[in-house]
mmCIF file of C-alpha atoms in Angstrom:
data_model
loop_
_atom_site.group_PDB
_atom_site.id
_atom_site.type_symbol
_atom_site.label_atom_id
_atom_site.label_comp_id
_atom_site.label_asym_id
_atom_site.label_seq_id
_atom_site.Cartn_x
_atom_site.Cartn_y
_atom_site.Cartn_z
ATOM 1 C CA MET A 390 -145.490 -17.985 -102.347
ATOM 2 C CA ALA A 391 -142.095 -18.996 -103.741
ATOM 3 C CA ASN A 392 -139.234 -16.797 -102.484
ATOM 4 C CA ASN A 393 -141.459 -15.337 -99.772
ATOM 5 C CA VAL A 394 -140.749 -16.150 -96.165
ATOM 6 C CA PHE A 395 -144.091 -14.785 -94.965
ATOM 7 C CA THR A 396 -147.266 -14.367 -96.981
ATOM 8 C CA ILE A 397 -150.165 -12.682 -95.211
ATOM 9 C CA SER A 398 -153.565 -13.066 -96.815
ATOM 10 C CA GLY A 399 -156.835 -11.346 -95.925
ATOM 11 C CA LEU A 400 -155.686 -10.677 -92.363
ATOM 12 C CA SER A 401 -158.187 -9.077 -89.982
ATOM 13 C CA PHE A 402 -157.783 -8.309 -86.290
ATOM 14 C CA ALA A 403 -159.370 -6.124 -83.632
ATOM 15 C CA TYR A 404 -158.857 -5.328 -79.969
ATOM 16 C CA GLY A 405 -162.464 -5.470 -78.830
ATOM 17 C CA GLN A 406 -164.324 -2.891 -80.897
ATOM 18 C CA LYS A 407 -161.109 -1.286 -82.167
ATOM 19 C CA ARG A 408 -160.384 -2.602 -85.630
ATOM 20 C CA ILE A 409 -156.634 -2.759 -86.445
ATOM 21 C CA PHE A 410 -156.547 -4.711 -89.710
ATOM 22 C CA GLU A 411 -159.239 -5.516 -92.249
ATOM 23 C CA GLY A 412 -158.273 -7.837 -95.131
ATOM 24 C CA LEU A 413 -154.533 -7.058 -94.990
ATOM 25 C CA ASP A 414 -152.306 -8.650 -97.657
ATOM 26 C CA LEU A 415 -148.519 -8.620 -97.425
ATOM 27 C CA SER A 416 -145.571 -10.668 -98.683
ATOM 28 C CA LEU A 417 -142.078 -10.547 -97.144
ATOM 29 C CA ARG A 418 -139.099 -11.742 -99.144
ATOM 30 C CA GLU A 419 -136.783 -14.534 -98.115
ATOM 31 C CA GLY A 420 -133.115 -13.749 -97.434
ATOM 32 C CA VAL A 421 -133.343 -10.000 -96.781
ATOM 33 C CA VAL A 422 -133.634 -7.588 -93.864
ATOM 34 C CA THR A 423 -137.139 -6.113 -93.757
ATOM 35 C CA THR A 424 -138.196 -3.456 -91.264
ATOM 36 C CA LEU A 425 -141.727 -2.457 -90.317
ATOM 37 C CA ILE A 426 -142.041 1.285 -89.743
ATOM 38 C CA GLY A 427 -144.928 3.493 -88.734
ATOM 39 C CA ALA A 428 -146.214 5.838 -86.079
ATOM 40 C CA ASN A 429 -147.503 4.604 -82.745
ATOM 41 C CA GLY A 430 -150.856 2.943 -83.340
ATOM 42 C CA SER A 431 -150.138 2.188 -86.993
ATOM 43 C CA GLY A 432 -150.375 -1.565 -86.407
ATOM 44 C CA LYS A 433 -146.732 -2.609 -86.757
ATOM 45 C CA SER A 434 -146.443 -4.219 -83.308
ATOM 46 C CA THR A 435 -149.808 -5.934 -83.723
ATOM 47 C CA LEU A 436 -148.678 -7.289 -87.083
ATOM 48 C CA PHE A 437 -145.469 -8.539 -85.472
ATOM 49 C CA ASN A 438 -147.478 -10.345 -82.794
ATOM 50 C CA LEU A 439 -149.770 -11.916 -85.370
ATOM 51 C CA MET A 440 -146.755 -13.173 -87.321
ATOM 52 C CA THR A 441 -145.242 -14.678 -84.162
ATOM 53 C CA LYS A 442 -148.395 -16.473 -82.960
ATOM 54 C CA ASN A 443 -148.779 -14.208 -79.936
ATOM 55 C CA LEU A 444 -152.095 -13.045 -81.364
ATOM 56 C CA LYS A 445 -154.670 -14.925 -83.412
ATOM 57 C CA PRO A 446 -156.321 -13.239 -86.402
ATOM 58 C CA SER A 447 -160.095 -13.006 -86.548
ATOM 59 C CA ALA A 448 -159.898 -13.752 -90.267
ATOM 60 C CA GLY A 449 -157.244 -14.494 -92.843
ATOM 61 C CA SER A 450 -153.978 -16.379 -92.538
ATOM 62 C CA VAL A 451 -150.260 -15.984 -92.016
ATOM 63 C CA PHE A 452 -148.205 -18.386 -94.117
ATOM 64 C CA LEU A 453 -144.580 -19.283 -93.454
ATOM 65 C CA ARG A 454 -143.054 -20.544 -96.696
ATOM 66 C CA GLY A 455 -146.493 -21.726 -97.741
ATOM 67 C CA GLY A 456 -147.484 -23.400 -94.472
ATOM 68 C CA ASP A 457 -150.237 -21.913 -92.315
ATOM 69 C CA VAL A 458 -148.652 -20.577 -89.118
ATOM 70 C CA GLY A 459 -151.932 -21.042 -87.288
ATOM 71 C CA LEU A 460 -151.686 -24.816 -87.764
ATOM 72 C CA LEU A 461 -148.145 -25.132 -86.428
ATOM 73 C CA ARG A 462 -147.451 -26.210 -82.859
ATOM 74 C CA LEU A 463 -145.363 -23.679 -80.940
ATOM 75 C CA ARG A 464 -142.481 -26.163 -80.691
ATOM 76 C CA ASP A 465 -142.461 -26.694 -84.457
ATOM 77 C CA PHE A 466 -142.820 -22.974 -85.131
ATOM 78 C CA ALA A 467 -139.818 -22.302 -82.860
ATOM 79 C CA LYS A 468 -137.663 -24.590 -85.006
ATOM 80 C CA LEU A 469 -138.432 -22.417 -88.020
ATOM 81 C CA VAL A 470 -138.600 -18.906 -86.553
ATOM 82 C CA ALA A 471 -136.622 -17.337 -83.700
ATOM 83 C CA ILE A 472 -138.125 -14.317 -81.926
ATOM 84 C CA VAL A 473 -136.671 -11.580 -79.737
ATOM 85 C CA HIS A 474 -139.347 -9.509 -78.032
ATOM 86 C CA GLN A 475 -138.992 -5.913 -76.907
ATOM 87 C CA ARG A 476 -139.093 -6.668 -73.186
ATOM 88 C CA ASN A 477 -137.269 -9.668 -71.741
ATOM 89 C CA THR A 478 -136.491 -10.696 -68.175
ATOM 90 C CA ALA A 479 -134.385 -13.438 -66.638
ATOM 91 C CA PRO A 480 -133.716 -14.582 -63.046
ATOM 92 C CA ALA A 481 -130.973 -12.464 -61.470
ATOM 93 C CA ASP A 482 -128.592 -15.384 -60.970
ATOM 94 C CA LEU A 483 -129.075 -17.023 -64.379
ATOM 95 C CA SER A 484 -125.843 -17.279 -66.366
ATOM 96 C CA VAL A 485 -125.483 -16.135 -69.956
ATOM 97 C CA GLU A 486 -124.693 -19.660 -71.132
ATOM 98 C CA LYS A 487 -127.687 -21.181 -69.348
ATOM 99 C CA LEU A 488 -130.073 -18.638 -70.849
ATOM 100 C CA VAL A 489 -128.707 -19.255 -74.333
ATOM 101 C CA GLU A 490 -129.170 -22.996 -73.765
ATOM 102 C CA TYR A 491 -132.907 -22.365 -73.406
ATOM 103 C CA GLY A 492 -132.905 -21.740 -77.154
ATOM 104 C CA ARG A 493 -132.492 -25.501 -77.607
ATOM 105 C CA PHE A 494 -135.796 -26.237 -75.873
ATOM 106 C CA PRO A 495 -137.742 -26.972 -79.114
ATOM 107 C CA TYR A 496 -135.431 -29.935 -79.760
ATOM 108 C CA ARG A 497 -135.866 -31.572 -76.355
ATOM 109 C CA ALA A 498 -138.483 -34.191 -75.595
ATOM 110 C CA LEU A 499 -139.894 -34.257 -72.052
ATOM 111 C CA GLY A 500 -136.980 -32.134 -70.875
ATOM 112 C CA ARG A 501 -134.323 -34.517 -72.239
ATOM 113 C CA ARG A 502 -131.686 -33.539 -74.763
ATOM 114 C CA ALA A 503 -132.266 -35.042 -78.170
ATOM 115 C CA ASP A 504 -128.672 -34.413 -79.288
ATOM 116 C CA ALA A 505 -126.290 -33.113 -76.610
ATOM 117 C CA ALA A 506 -123.434 -32.570 -79.052
ATOM 118 C CA GLU A 507 -125.609 -30.476 -81.371
ATOM 119 C CA ASP A 508 -126.943 -28.481 -78.422
ATOM 120 C CA GLU A 509 -123.405 -27.709 -77.301
ATOM 121 C CA ARG A 510 -122.303 -26.767 -80.826
ATOM 122 C CA MET A 511 -125.213 -24.406 -81.378
ATOM 123 C CA VAL A 512 -124.840 -22.700 -77.991
ATOM 124 C CA LYS A 513 -121.118 -22.195 -78.593
ATOM 125 C CA TRP A 514 -121.780 -20.801 -82.066
ATOM 126 C CA ALA A 515 -124.463 -18.432 -80.771
ATOM 127 C CA LEU A 516 -122.178 -17.110 -78.014
ATOM 128 C CA GLU A 517 -119.260 -16.615 -80.399
ATOM 129 C CA THR A 518 -121.381 -14.989 -83.097
ATOM 130 C CA THR A 519 -122.802 -12.435 -80.653
ATOM 131 C CA GLY A 520 -119.415 -11.777 -79.009
ATOM 132 C CA LEU A 521 -120.490 -13.217 -75.672
ATOM 133 C CA ALA A 522 -118.162 -16.201 -75.233
ATOM 134 C CA GLU A 523 -116.097 -14.410 -72.576
ATOM 135 C CA PHE A 524 -119.257 -13.635 -70.580
ATOM 136 C CA ALA A 525 -120.688 -17.177 -70.675
ATOM 137 C CA ARG A 526 -120.314 -17.797 -66.924
ATOM 138 C CA GLN A 527 -121.479 -14.347 -65.839
ATOM 139 C CA SER A 528 -125.042 -13.665 -64.751
ATOM 140 C CA VAL A 529 -127.240 -11.915 -67.292
ATOM 141 C CA SER A 530 -128.088 -9.298 -64.650
ATOM 142 C CA SER A 531 -124.428 -8.234 -64.441
ATOM 143 C CA LEU A 532 -124.291 -7.167 -68.079
ATOM 144 C CA SER A 533 -124.963 -3.798 -69.662
ATOM 145 C CA GLY A 534 -128.213 -3.260 -71.537
ATOM 146 C CA GLY A 535 -126.558 -3.757 -74.913
ATOM 147 C CA GLN A 536 -124.784 -6.918 -73.812
ATOM 148 C CA ALA A 537 -127.996 -8.297 -72.327
ATOM 149 C CA GLN A 538 -129.829 -7.688 -75.595
ATOM 150 C CA ARG A 539 -127.167 -9.722 -77.377
ATOM 151 C CA VAL A 540 -127.812 -12.582 -74.929
ATOM 152 C CA TRP A 541 -131.465 -12.717 -75.998
ATOM 153 C CA ILE A 542 -130.393 -12.665 -79.641
ATOM 154 C CA ALA A 543 -127.903 -15.459 -78.889
ATOM 155 C CA MET A 544 -130.697 -17.528 -77.332
ATOM 156 C CA ALA A 545 -132.727 -17.014 -80.507
ATOM 157 C CA LEU A 546 -129.748 -18.025 -82.670
ATOM 158 C CA ALA A 547 -129.287 -21.215 -80.653
ATOM 159 C CA GLN A 548 -132.666 -22.348 -81.999
ATOM 160 C CA GLY A 549 -130.965 -22.874 -85.338
ATOM 161 C CA SER A 550 -133.733 -21.330 -87.422
ATOM 162 C CA LYS A 551 -133.004 -19.283 -90.519
ATOM 163 C CA VAL A 552 -135.643 -16.643 -89.760
ATOM 164 C CA LEU A 553 -135.204 -14.076 -86.988
ATOM 165 C CA LEU A 554 -137.919 -11.635 -85.887
ATOM 166 C CA LEU A 555 -136.979 -8.707 -83.643
ATOM 167 C CA ASP A 556 -139.413 -6.321 -81.974
ATOM 168 C CA GLU A 557 -137.708 -2.950 -81.449
ATOM 169 C CA PRO A 558 -134.306 -4.478 -80.579
ATOM 170 C CA THR A 559 -132.640 -1.086 -80.001
ATOM 171 C CA THR A 560 -135.208 0.385 -77.593
ATOM 172 C CA TYR A 561 -133.753 1.588 -74.264
ATOM 173 C CA LEU A 562 -130.163 1.298 -75.553
ATOM 174 C CA ASP A 563 -127.706 4.160 -75.998
ATOM 175 C CA VAL A 564 -126.537 4.882 -79.538
ATOM 176 C CA ARG A 565 -123.356 2.785 -79.304
ATOM 177 C CA TYR A 566 -125.289 -0.364 -78.443
ATOM 178 C CA GLN A 567 -128.051 0.452 -80.913
ATOM 179 C CA LEU A 568 -125.511 0.419 -83.737
ATOM 180 C CA ASP A 569 -123.854 -2.674 -82.270
ATOM 181 C CA ILE A 570 -127.142 -4.577 -82.450
ATOM 182 C CA LEU A 571 -127.991 -3.354 -85.950
ATOM 183 C CA ARG A 572 -124.541 -4.253 -87.283
ATOM 184 C CA LEU A 573 -124.992 -7.710 -85.794
ATOM 185 C CA VAL A 574 -128.334 -7.972 -87.594
ATOM 186 C CA ARG A 575 -126.681 -7.122 -90.913
ATOM 187 C CA ARG A 576 -123.937 -9.653 -90.263
ATOM 188 C CA LEU A 577 -126.464 -12.388 -89.508
ATOM 189 C CA ASN A 578 -128.103 -11.670 -92.848
ATOM 190 C CA GLU A 579 -125.000 -11.246 -94.983
ATOM 191 C CA GLU A 580 -122.698 -13.854 -93.443
ATOM 192 C CA PHE A 581 -125.156 -16.523 -92.336
ATOM 193 C CA GLY A 582 -127.984 -15.949 -94.809
ATOM 194 C CA MET A 583 -130.643 -15.317 -92.185
ATOM 195 C CA THR A 584 -133.931 -13.679 -93.082
ATOM 196 C CA ILE A 585 -134.602 -10.807 -90.675
ATOM 197 C CA VAL A 586 -137.905 -9.065 -89.973
ATOM 198 C CA MET A 587 -137.825 -6.318 -87.360
ATOM 199 C CA VAL A 588 -139.764 -3.383 -85.983
ATOM 200 C CA LEU A 589 -137.837 -0.136 -85.503
ATOM 201 C CA HIS A 590 -138.851 3.306 -84.262
ATOM 202 C CA ASP A 591 -135.774 5.175 -85.505
ATOM 203 C CA ILE A 592 -136.469 6.086 -89.141
ATOM 204 C CA ASN A 593 -132.855 6.556 -90.206
ATOM 205 C CA GLN A 594 -131.734 3.297 -88.661
ATOM 206 C CA ALA A 595 -134.542 1.518 -90.480
ATOM 207 C CA LEU A 596 -133.566 3.103 -93.792
ATOM 208 C CA HIS A 597 -129.834 2.444 -93.400
ATOM 209 C CA TYR A 598 -129.890 -1.151 -92.161
ATOM 210 C CA SER A 599 -132.791 -2.574 -94.167
ATOM 211 C CA ASP A 600 -133.035 -4.029 -97.649
ATOM 212 C CA GLU A 601 -136.766 -3.354 -97.608
ATOM 213 C CA VAL A 602 -139.125 -1.326 -95.468
ATOM 214 C CA VAL A 603 -142.842 -1.808 -94.981
ATOM 215 C CA ALA A 604 -144.562 1.454 -94.035
ATOM 216 C CA LEU A 605 -147.842 1.200 -92.130
ATOM 217 C CA ALA A 606 -150.446 3.824 -91.333
ATOM 218 C CA ASP A 607 -153.835 3.230 -89.728
ATOM 219 C CA GLY A 608 -153.650 -0.519 -90.246
ATOM 220 C CA ARG A 609 -152.791 -0.262 -93.949
ATOM 221 C CA ILE A 610 -149.628 -0.924 -95.937
ATOM 222 C CA VAL A 611 -148.947 2.411 -97.611
ATOM 223 C CA ALA A 612 -145.601 1.494 -99.176
ATOM 224 C CA GLN A 613 -143.177 -1.416 -99.437
ATOM 225 C CA GLY A 614 -139.778 -1.694 -101.091
ATOM 226 C CA ALA A 615 -136.152 -0.649 -101.002
ATOM 227 C CA PRO A 616 -135.697 2.536 -98.927
ATOM 228 C CA GLU A 617 -133.988 4.404 -101.757
ATOM 229 C CA ARG A 618 -136.896 3.620 -104.060
ATOM 230 C CA ILE A 619 -139.926 4.428 -101.926
ATOM 231 C CA VAL A 620 -138.953 6.837 -99.151
ATOM 232 C CA THR A 621 -139.921 10.450 -99.845
ATOM 233 C CA SER A 622 -141.039 13.406 -97.772
ATOM 234 C CA GLU A 623 -144.568 12.773 -99.016
ATOM 235 C CA LEU A 624 -144.524 9.167 -97.846
ATOM 236 C CA LEU A 625 -143.202 10.091 -94.405
ATOM 237 C CA GLU A 626 -145.889 12.737 -93.995
ATOM 238 C CA GLN A 627 -148.494 10.113 -94.861
ATOM 239 C CA VAL A 628 -146.980 7.673 -92.332
ATOM 240 C CA TYR A 629 -146.052 10.002 -89.466
ATOM 241 C CA GLY A 630 -148.274 13.021 -90.072
ATOM 242 C CA ILE A 631 -145.356 15.451 -90.118
ATOM 243 C CA SER A 632 -143.318 17.099 -92.847
ATOM 244 C CA LEU A 633 -139.759 15.750 -92.876
ATOM 245 C CA ARG A 634 -137.001 16.526 -95.332
ATOM 246 C CA VAL A 635 -135.307 13.555 -97.031
ATOM 247 C CA VAL A 636 -131.781 13.865 -98.442
ATOM 248 C CA ASP A 637 -129.394 11.405 -100.081
ATOM 249 C CA VAL A 638 -126.395 10.215 -98.053
ATOM 250 C CA ASP A 639 -124.130 7.690 -99.770
ATOM 251 C CA GLY A 640 -126.969 6.447 -101.934
ATOM 252 C CA LYS A 641 -129.397 5.961 -99.040
ATOM 253 C CA PRO A 642 -132.227 8.266 -97.970
ATOM 254 C CA PHE A 643 -131.600 10.158 -94.738
ATOM 255 C CA VAL A 644 -134.320 11.994 -92.838
ATOM 256 C CA LEU A 645 -133.588 15.404 -91.356
ATOM 257 C CA GLU A 646 -135.719 15.231 -88.251
ATOM 258 C CA VAL A 647 -134.724 18.565 -86.666
#
């Protein structure tokens, strides 16, 4: 399991009688941006939720750097992995800074700060890194959708973990803010050495901003690797059930969807 951030072994899961995974094996590399892709119902969101302890497998295990995720307390898991879910809500009057401060919760005992100076440093860093310092006193509800998404990422960064998991972080955003979020993701990886695992619907964004992609279809891993190495028209037809032309743009595959 060396050099792997997540190692998934013999994973099985079902929603009632609907089997999603049966004996799934998967390893995700440390220090890179990995994106899960696949059609609706392929299992990518379920896999994300199993990796983040939101769901419990019926069999098999998810290991984080060799430790069984299922045995970790949520507080301890939150010190190692930060998560941004697809849908997030906050009280209308909650300020940006206060929400970001919630990212320090895993380090507080019985509601008390364990290290006030470290809390303050991490919150400040998270706000500056996401470009939100000037909005710190504003309410989250007053921000645009793209700005609000950065607040949730900032809260995750304040946790101080080196692993960030994002579930469809660009959904509901216009293209400007989609690219803003994805460029931030690349910066977090390249400048701060964070390991990123995310789920994306947009194929071209996944191919352009990822070091590796994991393609799922019907609860199976059908391909994994660098986009330029594995992505072909044949693979995309297997994953999405539609014929799509793939061309090379600046050394990266680009899908002609229309």
